[in-house]
PDB file of C-alpha atoms in Angstrom:
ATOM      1  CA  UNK S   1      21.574 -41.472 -24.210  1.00  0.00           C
ATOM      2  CA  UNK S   2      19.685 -39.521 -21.257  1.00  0.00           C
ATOM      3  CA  UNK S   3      20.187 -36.118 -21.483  1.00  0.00           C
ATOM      4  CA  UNK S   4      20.729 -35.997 -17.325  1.00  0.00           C
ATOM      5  CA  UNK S   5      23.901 -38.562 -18.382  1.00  0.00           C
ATOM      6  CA  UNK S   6      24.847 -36.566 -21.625  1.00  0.00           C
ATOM      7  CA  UNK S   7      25.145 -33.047 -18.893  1.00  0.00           C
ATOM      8  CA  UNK S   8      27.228 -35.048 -16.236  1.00  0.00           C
ATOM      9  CA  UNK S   9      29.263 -36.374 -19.021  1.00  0.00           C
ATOM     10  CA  UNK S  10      30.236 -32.930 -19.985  1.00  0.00           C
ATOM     11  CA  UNK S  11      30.818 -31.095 -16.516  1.00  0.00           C
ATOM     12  CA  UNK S  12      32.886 -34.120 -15.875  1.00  0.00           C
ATOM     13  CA  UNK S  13      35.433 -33.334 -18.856  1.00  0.00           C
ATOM     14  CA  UNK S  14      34.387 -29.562 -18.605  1.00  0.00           C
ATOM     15  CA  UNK S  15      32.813 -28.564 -15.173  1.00  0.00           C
ATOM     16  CA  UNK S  16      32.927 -24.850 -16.501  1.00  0.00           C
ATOM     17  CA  UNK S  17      31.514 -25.250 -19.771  1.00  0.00           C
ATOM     18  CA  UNK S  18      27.935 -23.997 -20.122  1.00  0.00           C
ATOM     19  CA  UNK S  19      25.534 -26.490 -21.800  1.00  0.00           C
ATOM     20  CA  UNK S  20      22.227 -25.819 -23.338  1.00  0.00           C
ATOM     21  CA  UNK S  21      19.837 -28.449 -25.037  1.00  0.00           C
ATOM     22  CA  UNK S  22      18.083 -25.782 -27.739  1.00  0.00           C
ATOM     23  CA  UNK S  23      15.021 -27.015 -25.706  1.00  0.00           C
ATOM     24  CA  UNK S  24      13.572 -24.201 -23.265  1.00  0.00           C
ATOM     25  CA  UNK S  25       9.884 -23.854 -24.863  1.00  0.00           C
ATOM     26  CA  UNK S  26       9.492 -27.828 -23.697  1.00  0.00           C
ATOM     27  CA  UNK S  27      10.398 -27.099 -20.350  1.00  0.00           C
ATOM     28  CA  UNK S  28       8.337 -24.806 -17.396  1.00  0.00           C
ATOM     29  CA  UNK S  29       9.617 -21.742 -17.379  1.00  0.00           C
ATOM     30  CA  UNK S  30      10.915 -21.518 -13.924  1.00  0.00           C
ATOM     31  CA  UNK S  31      13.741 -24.468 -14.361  1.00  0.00           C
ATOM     32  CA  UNK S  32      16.990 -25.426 -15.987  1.00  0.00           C
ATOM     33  CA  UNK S  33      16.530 -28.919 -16.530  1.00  0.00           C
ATOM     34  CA  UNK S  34      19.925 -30.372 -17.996  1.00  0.00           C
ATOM     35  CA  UNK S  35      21.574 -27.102 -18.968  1.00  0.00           C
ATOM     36  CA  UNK S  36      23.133 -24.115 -17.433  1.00  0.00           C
ATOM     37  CA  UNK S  37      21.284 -21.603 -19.463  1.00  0.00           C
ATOM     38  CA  UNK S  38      17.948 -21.849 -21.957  1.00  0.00           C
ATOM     39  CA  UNK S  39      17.574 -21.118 -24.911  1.00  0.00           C
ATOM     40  CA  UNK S  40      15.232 -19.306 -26.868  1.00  0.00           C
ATOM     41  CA  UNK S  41      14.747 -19.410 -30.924  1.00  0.00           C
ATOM     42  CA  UNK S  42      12.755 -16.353 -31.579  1.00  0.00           C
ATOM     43  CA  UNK S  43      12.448 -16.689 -34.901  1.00  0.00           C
ATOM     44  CA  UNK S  44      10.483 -19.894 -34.119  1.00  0.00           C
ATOM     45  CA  UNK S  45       8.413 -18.396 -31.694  1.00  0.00           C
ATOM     46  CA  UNK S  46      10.063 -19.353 -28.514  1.00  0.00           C
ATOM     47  CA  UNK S  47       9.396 -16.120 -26.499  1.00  0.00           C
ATOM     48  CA  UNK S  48      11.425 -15.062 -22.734  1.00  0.00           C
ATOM     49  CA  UNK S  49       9.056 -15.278 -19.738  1.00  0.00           C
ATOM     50  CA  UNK S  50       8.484 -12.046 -19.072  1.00  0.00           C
ATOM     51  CA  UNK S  51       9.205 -12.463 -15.476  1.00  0.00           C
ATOM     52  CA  UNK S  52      12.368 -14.708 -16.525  1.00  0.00           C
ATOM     53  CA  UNK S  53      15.050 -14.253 -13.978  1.00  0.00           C
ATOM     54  CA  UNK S  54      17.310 -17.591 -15.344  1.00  0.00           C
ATOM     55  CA  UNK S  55      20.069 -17.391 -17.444  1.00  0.00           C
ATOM     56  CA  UNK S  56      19.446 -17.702 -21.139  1.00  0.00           C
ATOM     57  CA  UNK S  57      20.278 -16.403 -24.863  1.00  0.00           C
ATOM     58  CA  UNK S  58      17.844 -15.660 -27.070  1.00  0.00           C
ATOM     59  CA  UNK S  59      18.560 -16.370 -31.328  1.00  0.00           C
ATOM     60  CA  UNK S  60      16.777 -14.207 -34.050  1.00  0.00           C
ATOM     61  CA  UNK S  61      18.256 -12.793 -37.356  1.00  0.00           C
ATOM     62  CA  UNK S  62      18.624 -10.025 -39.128  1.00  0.00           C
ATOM     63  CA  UNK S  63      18.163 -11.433 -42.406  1.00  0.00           C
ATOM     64  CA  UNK S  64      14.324 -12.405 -43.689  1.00  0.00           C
ATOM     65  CA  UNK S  65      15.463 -16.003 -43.001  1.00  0.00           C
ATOM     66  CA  UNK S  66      17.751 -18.211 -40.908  1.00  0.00           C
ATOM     67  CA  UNK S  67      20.686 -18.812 -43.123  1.00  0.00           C
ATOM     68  CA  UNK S  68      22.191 -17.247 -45.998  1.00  0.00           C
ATOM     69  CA  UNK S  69      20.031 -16.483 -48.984  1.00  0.00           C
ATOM     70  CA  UNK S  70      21.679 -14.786 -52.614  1.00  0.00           C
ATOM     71  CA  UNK S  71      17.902 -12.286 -52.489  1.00  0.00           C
ATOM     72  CA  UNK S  72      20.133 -11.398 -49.151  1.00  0.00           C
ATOM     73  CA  UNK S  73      22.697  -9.623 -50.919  1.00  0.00           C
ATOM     74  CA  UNK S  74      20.843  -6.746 -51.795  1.00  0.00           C
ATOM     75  CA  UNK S  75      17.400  -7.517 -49.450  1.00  0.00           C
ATOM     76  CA  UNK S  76      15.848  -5.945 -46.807  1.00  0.00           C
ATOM     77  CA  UNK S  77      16.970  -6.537 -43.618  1.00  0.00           C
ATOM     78  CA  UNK S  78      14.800  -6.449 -39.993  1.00  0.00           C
ATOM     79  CA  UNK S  79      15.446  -2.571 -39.021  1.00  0.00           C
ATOM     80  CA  UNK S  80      17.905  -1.761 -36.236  1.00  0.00           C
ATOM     81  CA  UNK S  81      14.973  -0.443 -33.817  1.00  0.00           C
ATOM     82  CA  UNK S  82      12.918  -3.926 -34.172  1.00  0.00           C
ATOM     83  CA  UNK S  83      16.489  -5.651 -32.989  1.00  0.00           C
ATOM     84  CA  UNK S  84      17.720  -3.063 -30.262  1.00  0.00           C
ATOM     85  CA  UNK S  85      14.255  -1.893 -29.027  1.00  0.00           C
ATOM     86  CA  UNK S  86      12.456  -4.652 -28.951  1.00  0.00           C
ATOM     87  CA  UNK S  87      14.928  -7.591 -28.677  1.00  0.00           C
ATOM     88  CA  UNK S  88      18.399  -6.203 -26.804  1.00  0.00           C
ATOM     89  CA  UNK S  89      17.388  -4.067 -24.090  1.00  0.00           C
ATOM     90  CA  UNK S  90      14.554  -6.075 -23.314  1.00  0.00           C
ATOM     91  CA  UNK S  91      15.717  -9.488 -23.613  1.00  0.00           C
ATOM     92  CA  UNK S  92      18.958  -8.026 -21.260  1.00  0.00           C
ATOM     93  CA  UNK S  93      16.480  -6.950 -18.763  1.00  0.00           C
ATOM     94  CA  UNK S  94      15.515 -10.304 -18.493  1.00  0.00           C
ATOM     95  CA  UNK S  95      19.257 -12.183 -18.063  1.00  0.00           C
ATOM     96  CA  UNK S  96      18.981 -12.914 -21.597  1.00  0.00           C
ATOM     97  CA  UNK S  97      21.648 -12.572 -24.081  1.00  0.00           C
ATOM     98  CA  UNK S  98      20.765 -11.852 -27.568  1.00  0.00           C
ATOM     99  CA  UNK S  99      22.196 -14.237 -30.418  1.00  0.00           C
ATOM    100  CA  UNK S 100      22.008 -12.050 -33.733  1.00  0.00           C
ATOM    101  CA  UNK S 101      22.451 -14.300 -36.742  1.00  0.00           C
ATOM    102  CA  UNK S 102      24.216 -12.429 -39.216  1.00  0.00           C
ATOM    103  CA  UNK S 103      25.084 -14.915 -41.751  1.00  0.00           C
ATOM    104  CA  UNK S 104      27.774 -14.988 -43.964  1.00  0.00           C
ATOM    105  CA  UNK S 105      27.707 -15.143 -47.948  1.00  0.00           C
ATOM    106  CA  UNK S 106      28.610 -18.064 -49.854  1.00  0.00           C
ATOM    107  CA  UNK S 107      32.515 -17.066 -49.503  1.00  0.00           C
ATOM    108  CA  UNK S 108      32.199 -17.032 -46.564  1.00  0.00           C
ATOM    109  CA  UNK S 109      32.029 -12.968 -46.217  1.00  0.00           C
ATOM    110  CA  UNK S 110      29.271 -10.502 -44.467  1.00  0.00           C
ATOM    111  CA  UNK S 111      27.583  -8.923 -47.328  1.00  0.00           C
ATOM    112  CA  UNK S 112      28.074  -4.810 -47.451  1.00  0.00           C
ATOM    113  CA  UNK S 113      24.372  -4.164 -46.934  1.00  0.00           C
ATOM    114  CA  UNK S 114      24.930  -6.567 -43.634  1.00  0.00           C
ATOM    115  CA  UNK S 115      27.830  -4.677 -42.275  1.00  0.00           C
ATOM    116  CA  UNK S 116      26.264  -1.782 -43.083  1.00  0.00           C
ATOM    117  CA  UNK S 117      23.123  -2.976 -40.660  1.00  0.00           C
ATOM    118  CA  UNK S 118      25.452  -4.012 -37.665  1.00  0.00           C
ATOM    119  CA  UNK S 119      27.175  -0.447 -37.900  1.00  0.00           C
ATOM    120  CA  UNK S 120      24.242   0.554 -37.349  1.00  0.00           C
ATOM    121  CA  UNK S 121      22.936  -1.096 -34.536  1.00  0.00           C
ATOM    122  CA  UNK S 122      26.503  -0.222 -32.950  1.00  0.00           C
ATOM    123  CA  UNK S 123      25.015   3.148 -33.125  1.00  0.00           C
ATOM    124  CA  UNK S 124      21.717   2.658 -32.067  1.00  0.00           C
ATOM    125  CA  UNK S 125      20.882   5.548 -29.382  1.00  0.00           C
ATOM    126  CA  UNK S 126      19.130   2.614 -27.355  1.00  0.00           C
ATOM    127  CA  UNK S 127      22.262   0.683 -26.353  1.00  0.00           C
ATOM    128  CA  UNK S 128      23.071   1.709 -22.676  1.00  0.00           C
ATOM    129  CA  UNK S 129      26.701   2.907 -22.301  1.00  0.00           C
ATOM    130  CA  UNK S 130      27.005   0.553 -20.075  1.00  0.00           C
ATOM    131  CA  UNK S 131      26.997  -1.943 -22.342  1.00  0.00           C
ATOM    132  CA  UNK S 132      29.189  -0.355 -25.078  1.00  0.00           C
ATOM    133  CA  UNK S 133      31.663   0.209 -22.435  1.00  0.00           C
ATOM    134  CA  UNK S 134      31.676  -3.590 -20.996  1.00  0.00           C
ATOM    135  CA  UNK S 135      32.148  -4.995 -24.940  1.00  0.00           C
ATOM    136  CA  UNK S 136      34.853  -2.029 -25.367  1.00  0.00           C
ATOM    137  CA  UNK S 137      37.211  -3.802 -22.645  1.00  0.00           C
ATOM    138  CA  UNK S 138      36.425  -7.726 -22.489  1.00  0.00           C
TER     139      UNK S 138
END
């Protein structure tokens, strides 16, 4: 099926639901083609325009690898300044959300070492107040 018939299918059924094909690197950066928003696997190498002024989200992880991995358990993880500094504030700048995979353990749990890391990044002196504030009362 057509993707163009696949999107007018869903805002049909949905006309406020946002749909994304996972497909922005295929695409010229100045269009949504299909979708309400792009996306962008960083992890795969899909990088944000830097110019980008469309609505997108952006995935990387902050494990080694994309799913969960036992070595996670007690791994390294991607430090907090690598995902606020240089993913986060810029990525916002650019009407990009940031997707942070965090994945869970094999019950289904965050691993300590992981929670640990996202406190952490809660804390990160990078984070605009604005933004802690806005998350604070949604």
């Amino acid at each position: 099926m057509p993707f163009a018939q696949i999107y007018r299918h869903i805002k049909s059924m949905q006309p406020d639901c946002l749909v994304s094909d996972l497909n922005a690197s295929q695409f010229p950066a100045g269009g949504l083609y299909y979708s309400d928003l792009k996306a962008f696997e960083q992890n795969a190498g899909q990088r944000v325009p830097q110019q980008s002024d469309l609505p997108a989200f952006s995935c990387v992880t902050i494990t080694p690898e994309w799913f969960w991995k036992q070595k996670d358990m007690n791994g390294p993880l991607k430090p907090v300044s690598d995902r606020v500094d240089e993913w986060l504030v810029p990525l916002n700048r650019r009407h990009c959300n940031l997707i942070l995979n965090a994945p869970p353990t094999r019950e289904g749990r965050l691993a300590p070492n992981v929670v640990e890391r996202l406190k952490k990044l809660g804390r990160h002196g990078s984070i605009p107040d604005q933004w802690i504030r806005s998350a604070n009362t949604s």
